[in-house]
Amino acid sequence: MIKAIDKTKRKLDMPKTEYVLKRIKELEADGHSPRTLFAACPNSISVIQASLRAAKRNNAPIKFATTLNQVDTDRGYTGFSHSEFVRYVERECQKINFGGPVIIAIDHGGPWLKDKQSTEKWSLNEAMDGVKQSFEEAVKAGFDLIHVDPTVDIFLEPNETISIAAVAERTIELIKHIEDFRRKNKYPPISYEVGTEEVHGGLADEKTFDTFLELLKSGLKEANLEDVWPCFIVGKVGTDLHTATFDPEVASTLTQKVKPFGSLIKGHYTDGVTNPEAYPLTGMGAANVGPEFTISEYEALIELEKIEEKLYEEGRIAIKSNMKDLLWSSVIESGRWMKWLFDDEKGKSFEQISPERQEWLISTGCRYIWQKPEIVIARYQLYENLKSNGFEAEEIVLSRIERDMDNYFHSFNLVGLNKYL
């Protein structure tokens, strides 16, 4: 577990996430600038490595927000189970001698948020049981935080929104299951995150947001879980998958709403946001970034392939990797790009979609196919071709991802935080 590396965990009497948040607030009270935790979505080996390297260089904590599509009992598309992911992160920390806080979390844990459950149309009971099993494995593996997000219901009508009472009820059921399992087996306390920024989740307007908080508070009390409360509540703060402007006014309002409950607002879809420096100023507790780093990795590989092409033309290598062609064909073949189509694109073949959208669907969809054998082989071929000609190919890829991560470490005022932890 990370406790073997993470020096902060050796002295904690509370969940690691809450300790870090507590220290940030104490530092702010002492005159430090406000800070927002940065969470990376670990959608590839390269992103995991780059995250830890960037965290070490910036002397800052790093949070991994793993979806059940990425890391799960079936190993997801990254190839990791929960315990395997924790062990891998620990080994990478050892490699670079990083001893700062590493927070490992489940992101969007709820029924039908795992693609397999949705495409196979699992019943509510089946989907909830599957999520509960995933949560148990995360607790056993030593995860620090679980995002409980039962805000999707695939059996609703197209224009129907899930009732906020159902969201609260299912949230409480899942938290109770985790706590019963954790306490029975004497695992250490963990932290929680609830809610979603998605409109279909029903938490988009302030009145519904308030209702959810009250229902959650009363429901946890009825379940004898008054001592359990989420440190993060996800808020809709202006950003979504295709919107890159953070709304400080909305964020400030939501921050004040959850403050009496002892929670902080968490932002999702922070990818490529145009004003990341505004997050700490509004009291945002944390923010997730995911697809942006898949694009970073994709663009770095395309940059390398251009070098490879030149080397091939000069007769300095015999076999090309054909990386770009393989990435495009693999993403298209996977069919997972269809999940992200706009309404006016649904029903069209990939070739009928605009070139700009094709590029976006491929560059973000690569996260689903990085671990396919043919892609792993192509990457190896690409790296070896460049290595034999004096290029540090892997370093070029990692440094490109790290560069984009540095933007968040700096904008969120996280540089040097570890010396206070």
CSV table of C-alpha atoms in Angstrom, one decimal:
chain,number,residue,atom,x,y,z
A,1,MET,CA,0.0,0.0,0.0
A,2,ILE,CA,1.0,3.6,-0.4
A,3,LYS,CA,1.6,3.9,3.4
A,4,ALA,CA,5.0,2.2,2.8
A,5,ILE,CA,6.0,5.3,0.7
A,6,ASP,CA,3.8,8.1,1.8
A,7,LYS,CA,5.4,9.7,4.9
A,8,THR,CA,2.2,11.6,5.8
A,9,LYS,CA,0.2,8.4,6.3
A,10,ARG,CA,2.5,7.3,9.1
A,11,LYS,CA,1.4,10.0,11.4
A,12,LEU,CA,-2.3,10.3,10.6
A,13,ASP,CA,-5.2,9.8,12.9
A,14,MET,CA,-7.7,10.7,10.1
A,15,PRO,CA,-8.2,9.8,6.5
A,16,LYS,CA,-5.4,11.1,4.3
A,17,THR,CA,-7.6,13.3,2.1
A,18,GLU,CA,-9.1,15.1,5.1
A,19,TYR,CA,-5.7,15.6,6.7
A,20,VAL,CA,-4.4,17.3,3.6
A,21,LEU,CA,-7.5,19.5,3.3
A,22,LYS,CA,-7.3,20.3,7.0
A,23,ARG,CA,-3.6,21.4,6.6
A,24,ILE,CA,-4.6,23.6,3.6
A,25,LYS,CA,-7.2,25.4,5.7
A,26,GLU,CA,-4.8,25.8,8.6
A,27,LEU,CA,-2.2,27.3,6.3
A,28,GLU,CA,-4.8,29.6,4.8
A,29,ALA,CA,-5.7,30.8,8.2
A,30,ASP,CA,-2.0,31.6,8.8
A,31,GLY,CA,-2.0,33.8,5.7
A,32,HIS,CA,-1.1,31.4,2.9
A,33,SER,CA,-2.8,31.6,-0.4
A,34,PRO,CA,-5.8,29.3,-0.9
A,35,ARG,CA,-5.2,26.0,-2.6
A,36,THR,CA,-7.1,23.5,-4.7
A,37,LEU,CA,-6.2,19.8,-4.9
A,38,PHE,CA,-5.3,18.5,-8.4
A,39,ALA,CA,-6.7,15.1,-9.3
A,40,ALA,CA,-5.5,13.3,-12.4
A,41,CYS,CA,-7.6,10.6,-14.1
A,42,PRO,CA,-5.0,7.8,-14.5
A,43,ASN,CA,-6.1,6.7,-18.0
A,44,SER,CA,-2.7,5.2,-19.0
A,45,ILE,CA,0.7,4.0,-17.7
A,46,SER,CA,2.3,7.2,-19.0
A,47,VAL,CA,-0.2,9.5,-17.2
A,48,ILE,CA,0.4,7.6,-13.9
A,49,GLN,CA,4.2,8.0,-14.3
A,50,ALA,CA,3.9,11.7,-15.4
A,51,SER,CA,1.6,12.5,-12.5
A,52,LEU,CA,4.1,11.2,-9.9
A,53,ARG,CA,7.0,12.8,-11.6
A,54,ALA,CA,5.2,16.2,-11.8
A,55,ALA,CA,4.1,15.9,-8.1
A,56,LYS,CA,7.7,15.2,-7.0
A,57,ARG,CA,9.1,18.1,-9.0
A,58,ASN,CA,6.4,20.5,-7.7
A,59,ASN,CA,6.7,19.0,-4.2
A,60,ALA,CA,3.0,18.6,-4.0
A,61,PRO,CA,0.3,16.0,-3.3
A,62,ILE,CA,-1.3,14.2,-6.2
A,63,LYS,CA,-4.7,12.6,-6.3
A,64,PHE,CA,-5.7,9.8,-8.7
A,65,ALA,CA,-9.4,9.6,-9.7
A,66,THR,CA,-9.9,6.2,-11.1
A,67,THR,CA,-13.2,5.3,-12.9
A,68,LEU,CA,-14.6,1.8,-12.8
A,69,ASN,CA,-14.0,1.7,-16.6
A,70,GLN,CA,-10.3,2.1,-15.9
A,71,VAL,CA,-9.6,0.2,-12.7
A,72,ASP,CA,-12.0,-2.6,-11.5
A,73,THR,CA,-12.3,-6.2,-10.6
A,74,ASP,CA,-12.2,-7.0,-14.3
A,75,ARG,CA,-9.1,-4.8,-14.6
A,76,GLY,CA,-10.8,-2.2,-16.8
A,77,TYR,CA,-9.1,-0.7,-19.8
A,78,THR,CA,-5.8,0.1,-18.0
A,79,GLY,CA,-5.3,-3.6,-17.1
A,80,PHE,CA,-5.3,-3.0,-13.3
A,81,SER,CA,-7.5,-4.3,-10.5
A,82,HIS,CA,-7.7,-2.1,-7.4
A,83,SER,CA,-4.9,-3.8,-5.6
A,84,GLU,CA,-2.7,-4.0,-8.7
A,85,PHE,CA,-3.2,-0.3,-9.3
A,86,VAL,CA,-2.1,0.5,-5.7
A,87,ARG,CA,0.9,-1.7,-5.9
A,88,TYR,CA,1.9,-0.2,-9.3
A,89,VAL,CA,1.7,3.4,-7.9
A,90,GLU,CA,3.8,2.3,-4.9
A,91,ARG,CA,6.5,0.9,-7.2
A,92,GLU,CA,6.5,4.1,-9.3
A,93,CYS,CA,6.9,6.1,-6.1
A,94,GLN,CA,9.8,4.0,-5.0
A,95,LYS,CA,11.5,4.4,-8.4
A,96,ILE,CA,11.6,8.2,-8.1
A,97,ASN,CA,11.8,8.3,-4.3
A,98,PHE,CA,8.6,10.3,-4.0
A,99,GLY,CA,7.3,10.4,-0.4
A,100,GLY,CA,4.5,13.0,-0.7
A,101,PRO,CA,0.8,12.3,-0.3
A,102,VAL,CA,-0.7,10.1,-3.0
A,103,ILE,CA,-4.5,10.0,-2.7
A,104,ILE,CA,-6.1,7.1,-4.6
A,105,ALA,CA,-9.8,7.4,-5.2
A,106,ILE,CA,-12.7,5.8,-7.1
A,107,ASP,CA,-14.3,8.4,-9.4
A,108,HIS,CA,-18.0,8.2,-10.4
A,109,GLY,CA,-18.8,5.0,-8.6
A,110,GLY,CA,-22.4,4.2,-9.2
A,111,PRO,CA,-24.8,2.0,-11.2
A,112,TRP,CA,-24.4,2.1,-15.0
A,113,LEU,CA,-21.4,4.4,-14.8
A,114,LYS,CA,-19.3,1.4,-15.9
A,115,ASP,CA,-19.9,1.1,-19.6
A,116,LYS,CA,-20.4,-2.7,-19.4
A,117,GLN,CA,-23.3,-2.3,-17.1
A,118,SER,CA,-24.9,0.2,-19.4
A,119,THR,CA,-24.4,-1.5,-22.7
A,120,GLU,CA,-25.6,-4.9,-21.2
A,121,LYS,CA,-28.5,-3.2,-19.5
A,122,TRP,CA,-28.0,-4.6,-16.0
A,123,SER,CA,-30.9,-4.3,-13.7
A,124,LEU,CA,-30.7,-1.9,-10.8
A,125,ASN,CA,-30.0,-4.7,-8.3
A,126,GLU,CA,-27.3,-6.1,-10.5
A,127,ALA,CA,-25.7,-2.8,-11.1
A,128,MET,CA,-25.7,-1.8,-7.4
A,129,ASP,CA,-24.3,-5.2,-6.4
A,130,GLY,CA,-21.5,-4.8,-9.0
A,131,VAL,CA,-20.6,-1.3,-7.7
A,132,LYS,CA,-20.7,-2.6,-4.1
A,133,GLN,CA,-18.2,-5.3,-5.0
A,134,SER,CA,-15.9,-2.8,-6.6
A,135,PHE,CA,-16.1,-0.6,-3.5
A,136,GLU,CA,-15.2,-3.5,-1.3
A,137,GLU,CA,-12.1,-4.3,-3.4
A,138,ALA,CA,-11.1,-0.6,-3.3
A,139,VAL,CA,-11.3,-0.6,0.5
A,140,LYS,CA,-9.3,-3.8,0.7
A,141,ALA,CA,-6.7,-2.4,-1.6
A,142,GLY,CA,-6.2,0.7,0.5
A,143,PHE,CA,-8.0,3.4,-1.5
A,144,ASP,CA,-8.3,6.7,0.3
A,145,LEU,CA,-11.6,8.1,-1.1
A,146,ILE,CA,-14.7,6.8,-2.9
A,147,HIS,CA,-16.9,9.0,-5.1
A,148,VAL,CA,-20.5,7.7,-4.6
A,149,ASP,CA,-22.4,8.7,-7.7
A,150,PRO,CA,-25.8,7.0,-8.3
A,151,THR,CA,-27.1,9.8,-10.5
A,152,VAL,CA,-27.6,7.7,-13.7
A,153,ASP,CA,-30.6,5.5,-14.4
A,154,ILE,CA,-30.6,4.0,-17.9
A,155,PHE,CA,-34.3,2.9,-17.5
A,156,LEU,CA,-35.6,6.4,-17.4
A,157,GLU,CA,-37.3,8.0,-20.4
A,158,PRO,CA,-35.0,10.1,-22.6
A,159,ASN,CA,-36.2,13.4,-21.2
A,160,GLU,CA,-36.8,12.1,-17.7
A,161,THR,CA,-34.5,13.1,-14.8
A,162,ILE,CA,-33.8,10.9,-11.9
A,163,SER,CA,-35.5,12.1,-8.7
A,164,ILE,CA,-33.3,13.7,-6.2
A,165,ALA,CA,-34.9,11.4,-3.5
A,166,ALA,CA,-33.7,8.4,-5.4
A,167,VAL,CA,-30.2,9.8,-5.8
A,168,ALA,CA,-30.0,10.4,-2.0
A,169,GLU,CA,-31.5,7.0,-1.2
A,170,ARG,CA,-29.0,5.2,-3.4
A,171,THR,CA,-26.1,7.3,-2.1
A,172,ILE,CA,-26.9,6.4,1.5
A,173,GLU,CA,-27.3,2.7,0.6
A,174,LEU,CA,-23.9,2.6,-1.0
A,175,ILE,CA,-22.2,4.6,1.8
A,176,LYS,CA,-23.8,2.3,4.4
A,177,HIS,CA,-22.6,-0.8,2.5
A,178,ILE,CA,-19.0,0.5,2.4
A,179,GLU,CA,-19.0,1.5,6.1
A,180,ASP,CA,-20.5,-1.8,7.2
A,181,PHE,CA,-17.9,-3.7,5.2
A,182,ARG,CA,-15.1,-1.5,6.3
A,183,ARG,CA,-15.9,-1.6,10.0
A,184,LYS,CA,-16.7,-5.3,10.1
A,185,ASN,CA,-13.3,-6.1,8.6
A,186,LYS,CA,-11.5,-3.3,10.6
A,187,TYR,CA,-10.2,-1.4,7.6
A,188,PRO,CA,-9.1,2.2,8.3
A,189,PRO,CA,-11.6,5.1,7.7
A,190,ILE,CA,-11.9,6.5,4.2
A,191,SER,CA,-13.2,9.8,2.8
A,192,TYR,CA,-16.2,10.3,0.6
A,193,GLU,CA,-17.3,12.4,-2.4
A,194,VAL,CA,-20.9,12.6,-3.6
A,195,GLY,CA,-22.9,14.2,-6.3
A,196,THR,CA,-22.2,14.9,-10.0
A,197,GLU,CA,-21.9,17.9,-12.3
A,198,GLU,CA,-24.0,16.1,-14.9
A,199,VAL,CA,-27.4,17.6,-15.7
A,200,HIS,CA,-28.9,14.1,-15.8
A,201,GLY,CA,-27.9,13.8,-12.2
A,202,GLY,CA,-30.4,16.4,-11.1
A,203,LEU,CA,-28.0,18.5,-9.1
A,204,ALA,CA,-27.7,21.3,-11.6
A,205,ASP,CA,-29.9,23.9,-9.9
A,206,GLU,CA,-29.4,25.3,-6.4
A,207,LYS,CA,-32.8,24.2,-5.0
A,208,THR,CA,-32.2,20.6,-5.9
A,209,PHE,CA,-28.6,20.8,-4.6
A,210,ASP,CA,-29.9,22.1,-1.3
A,211,THR,CA,-32.6,19.3,-1.1
A,212,PHE,CA,-29.9,16.7,-1.8
A,213,LEU,CA,-27.8,17.9,1.1
A,214,GLU,CA,-30.7,17.8,3.5
A,215,LEU,CA,-31.8,14.3,2.4
A,216,LEU,CA,-28.3,13.0,2.6
A,217,LYS,CA,-27.8,14.4,6.1
A,218,SER,CA,-31.1,13.1,7.5
A,219,GLY,CA,-30.6,9.7,5.7
A,220,LEU,CA,-27.1,9.2,7.1
A,221,LYS,CA,-28.4,10.0,10.6
A,222,GLU,CA,-31.2,7.4,10.2
A,223,ALA,CA,-28.6,4.9,9.1
A,224,ASN,CA,-26.6,5.6,12.3
A,225,LEU,CA,-23.8,7.2,10.2
A,226,GLU,CA,-23.8,10.7,11.6
A,227,ASP,CA,-20.0,10.4,11.9
A,228,VAL,CA,-19.7,9.9,8.1
A,229,TRP,CA,-19.9,13.0,5.8
A,230,PRO,CA,-18.4,13.6,2.4
A,231,CYS,CA,-15.4,16.0,2.3
A,232,PHE,CA,-16.2,16.7,-1.4
A,233,ILE,CA,-19.5,17.5,-3.1
A,234,VAL,CA,-19.4,17.7,-6.8
A,235,GLY,CA,-20.8,21.0,-8.2
A,236,LYS,CA,-21.7,22.1,-11.6
A,237,VAL,CA,-19.3,25.1,-11.9
A,238,GLY,CA,-19.5,26.0,-15.6
A,239,THR,CA,-17.3,23.3,-17.0
A,240,ASP,CA,-18.3,20.1,-18.8
A,241,LEU,CA,-16.9,17.9,-21.5
A,242,HIS,CA,-17.1,20.6,-24.2
A,243,THR,CA,-17.0,23.8,-22.1
A,244,ALA,CA,-13.7,25.2,-20.8
A,245,THR,CA,-14.8,28.3,-18.7
A,246,PHE,CA,-15.0,28.0,-15.0
A,247,ASP,CA,-17.7,30.1,-13.4
A,248,PRO,CA,-16.3,31.7,-10.2
A,249,GLU,CA,-19.6,33.2,-9.1
A,250,VAL,CA,-21.4,29.9,-9.2
A,251,ALA,CA,-18.5,28.2,-7.5
A,252,SER,CA,-18.4,30.7,-4.7
A,253,THR,CA,-22.1,30.3,-4.1
A,254,LEU,CA,-21.9,26.5,-3.9
A,255,THR,CA,-18.8,26.8,-1.7
A,256,GLN,CA,-20.8,28.8,0.8
A,257,LYS,CA,-23.7,26.3,0.6
A,258,VAL,CA,-21.6,23.3,1.6
A,259,LYS,CA,-19.4,25.1,4.1
A,260,PRO,CA,-21.8,24.7,7.1
A,261,PHE,CA,-21.8,21.0,6.4
A,262,GLY,CA,-18.0,20.9,6.6
A,263,SER,CA,-17.6,20.0,2.9
A,264,LEU,CA,-15.8,21.5,-0.1
A,265,ILE,CA,-16.9,21.7,-3.8
A,266,LYS,CA,-15.2,19.4,-6.2
A,267,GLY,CA,-15.0,20.3,-9.9
A,268,HIS,CA,-15.0,17.8,-12.7
A,269,TYR,CA,-14.3,18.2,-16.5
A,270,THR,CA,-11.5,20.7,-15.7
A,271,ASP,CA,-9.7,19.7,-18.9
A,272,GLY,CA,-8.3,22.7,-20.7
A,273,VAL,CA,-10.1,25.1,-18.5
A,274,THR,CA,-9.2,28.7,-19.5
A,275,ASN,CA,-9.1,30.2,-16.0
A,276,PRO,CA,-7.7,27.5,-13.6
A,277,GLU,CA,-6.2,30.2,-11.3
A,278,ALA,CA,-9.7,31.1,-10.3
A,279,TYR,CA,-10.3,27.8,-8.6
A,280,PRO,CA,-8.5,28.4,-5.3
A,281,LEU,CA,-9.8,32.0,-5.1
A,282,THR,CA,-13.4,30.6,-4.9
A,283,GLY,CA,-12.6,28.0,-2.3
A,284,MET,CA,-12.8,25.0,-4.6
A,285,GLY,CA,-11.5,21.9,-2.8
A,286,ALA,CA,-10.3,19.9,-5.7
A,287,ALA,CA,-10.7,19.5,-9.5
A,288,ASN,CA,-10.4,16.5,-11.8
A,289,VAL,CA,-8.5,16.5,-15.2
A,290,GLY,CA,-8.6,13.5,-17.5
A,291,PRO,CA,-9.1,13.5,-21.2
A,292,GLU,CA,-6.7,16.4,-21.6
A,293,PHE,CA,-3.8,14.2,-20.7
A,294,THR,CA,-4.8,11.5,-23.2
A,295,ILE,CA,-4.7,14.2,-25.8
A,296,SER,CA,-1.2,15.2,-24.5
A,297,GLU,CA,0.0,11.7,-24.8
A,298,TYR,CA,-1.5,11.2,-28.3
A,299,GLU,CA,0.0,14.4,-29.6
A,300,ALA,CA,3.4,13.5,-28.2
A,301,LEU,CA,3.3,10.1,-30.0
A,302,ILE,CA,2.3,11.8,-33.2
A,303,GLU,CA,5.3,14.2,-32.8
A,304,LEU,CA,7.5,11.1,-32.4
A,305,GLU,CA,6.1,9.5,-35.4
A,306,LYS,CA,7.0,12.5,-37.5
A,307,ILE,CA,10.6,12.1,-36.4
A,308,GLU,CA,10.4,8.3,-37.2
A,309,GLU,CA,9.1,9.1,-40.7
A,310,LYS,CA,12.1,11.3,-41.4
A,311,LEU,CA,14.5,8.6,-40.1
A,312,TYR,CA,12.8,6.1,-42.3
A,313,GLU,CA,13.2,8.3,-45.4
A,314,GLU,CA,16.8,8.7,-44.5
A,315,GLY,CA,17.2,4.9,-44.3
A,316,ARG,CA,18.2,5.0,-40.6
A,317,ILE,CA,15.4,2.6,-39.6
A,318,ALA,CA,14.0,-0.4,-41.5
A,319,ILE,CA,10.5,-0.8,-40.0
A,320,LYS,CA,8.0,2.0,-39.1
A,321,SER,CA,5.6,1.7,-36.2
A,322,ASN,CA,2.6,3.1,-38.1
A,323,MET,CA,1.5,4.4,-34.7
A,324,LYS,CA,-1.1,7.0,-35.9
A,325,ASP,CA,-2.8,4.6,-38.3
A,326,LEU,CA,-3.0,1.9,-35.6
A,327,LEU,CA,-4.4,4.4,-33.0
A,328,TRP,CA,-7.1,5.5,-35.4
A,329,SER,CA,-8.1,2.1,-36.5
A,330,SER,CA,-8.1,0.7,-32.9
A,331,VAL,CA,-10.3,3.5,-31.5
A,332,ILE,CA,-12.7,3.3,-34.4
A,333,GLU,CA,-12.9,-0.5,-34.1
A,334,SER,CA,-13.5,-0.2,-30.3
A,335,GLY,CA,-16.8,1.7,-30.9
A,336,ARG,CA,-16.3,3.5,-27.6
A,337,TRP,CA,-16.1,6.9,-29.5
A,338,MET,CA,-19.9,6.5,-30.0
A,339,LYS,CA,-20.5,7.3,-26.4
A,340,TRP,CA,-19.3,10.9,-26.9
A,341,LEU,CA,-21.2,11.8,-30.0
A,342,PHE,CA,-23.4,14.9,-30.2
A,343,ASP,CA,-27.1,14.4,-30.9
A,344,ASP,CA,-26.7,15.5,-34.5
A,345,GLU,CA,-23.9,13.0,-35.0
A,346,LYS,CA,-25.7,9.9,-33.7
A,347,GLY,CA,-26.5,7.4,-36.4
A,348,LYS,CA,-23.6,8.6,-38.6
A,349,SER,CA,-20.6,6.5,-39.5
A,350,PHE,CA,-17.2,7.8,-38.3
A,351,GLU,CA,-16.3,9.0,-41.8
A,352,GLN,CA,-19.4,11.2,-41.9
A,353,ILE,CA,-18.3,13.2,-38.8
A,354,SER,CA,-16.4,16.4,-39.3
A,355,PRO,CA,-12.6,16.1,-39.4
A,356,GLU,CA,-12.2,18.3,-36.3
A,357,ARG,CA,-14.6,16.1,-34.3
A,358,GLN,CA,-12.9,12.9,-35.7
A,359,GLU,CA,-9.6,14.2,-34.3
A,360,TRP,CA,-11.1,14.9,-30.9
A,361,LEU,CA,-12.8,11.5,-30.7
A,362,ILE,CA,-9.6,9.7,-31.6
A,363,SER,CA,-7.2,11.8,-29.4
A,364,THR,CA,-9.5,11.4,-26.3
A,365,GLY,CA,-10.6,7.8,-27.2
A,366,CYS,CA,-7.0,6.5,-27.2
A,367,ARG,CA,-7.4,6.0,-23.4
A,368,TYR,CA,-9.6,3.0,-24.2
A,369,ILE,CA,-7.0,1.2,-26.3
A,370,TRP,CA,-3.5,2.1,-25.0
A,371,GLN,CA,-3.1,-1.4,-23.5
A,372,LYS,CA,-4.2,-3.4,-26.6
A,373,PRO,CA,-1.4,-5.7,-27.6
A,374,GLU,CA,-1.0,-4.2,-31.1
A,375,ILE,CA,-0.7,-0.7,-29.6
A,376,VAL,CA,1.8,-1.8,-27.0
A,377,ILE,CA,3.9,-3.4,-29.7
A,378,ALA,CA,3.7,-0.3,-32.0
A,379,ARG,CA,4.7,2.0,-29.1
A,380,TYR,CA,7.7,-0.3,-28.4
A,381,GLN,CA,8.7,-0.2,-32.0
A,382,LEU,CA,8.4,3.6,-32.1
A,383,TYR,CA,10.5,4.0,-29.0
A,384,GLU,CA,13.2,1.6,-30.1
A,385,ASN,CA,13.4,3.2,-33.6
A,386,LEU,CA,14.0,6.6,-31.9
A,387,LYS,CA,16.3,5.2,-29.2
A,388,SER,CA,18.6,3.7,-31.7
A,389,ASN,CA,19.0,7.2,-33.3
A,390,GLY,CA,19.7,9.0,-30.0
A,391,PHE,CA,16.2,10.1,-29.0
A,392,GLU,CA,14.7,9.6,-25.6
A,393,ALA,CA,11.3,8.8,-26.8
A,394,GLU,CA,9.6,7.9,-23.6
A,395,GLU,CA,11.0,11.0,-21.9
A,396,ILE,CA,9.6,13.2,-24.7
A,397,VAL,CA,6.1,11.7,-24.1
A,398,LEU,CA,6.2,11.9,-20.3
A,399,SER,CA,7.6,15.5,-20.3
A,400,ARG,CA,4.8,16.6,-22.6
A,401,ILE,CA,2.2,15.3,-20.2
A,402,GLU,CA,4.0,16.7,-17.3
A,403,ARG,CA,4.1,20.1,-18.9
A,404,ASP,CA,0.3,20.2,-19.1
A,405,MET,CA,0.0,19.0,-15.5
A,406,ASP,CA,2.4,21.7,-14.3
A,407,ASN,CA,-0.2,24.2,-15.3
A,408,TYR,CA,-2.6,22.9,-12.6
A,409,PHE,CA,0.0,22.5,-9.9
A,410,HIS,CA,0.9,26.2,-10.4
A,411,SER,CA,-2.6,27.6,-11.0
A,412,PHE,CA,-3.9,25.7,-7.9
A,413,ASN,CA,-1.1,27.1,-5.7
A,414,LEU,CA,0.2,23.6,-4.9
A,415,VAL,CA,3.9,24.0,-5.5
A,416,GLY,CA,5.8,23.4,-2.3
A,417,LEU,CA,2.8,22.3,-0.3
A,418,ASN,CA,4.4,19.0,0.8
A,419,LYS,CA,6.9,20.8,3.1
A,420,TYR,CA,3.9,21.8,5.3
A,421,LEU,CA,2.5,18.3,5.4
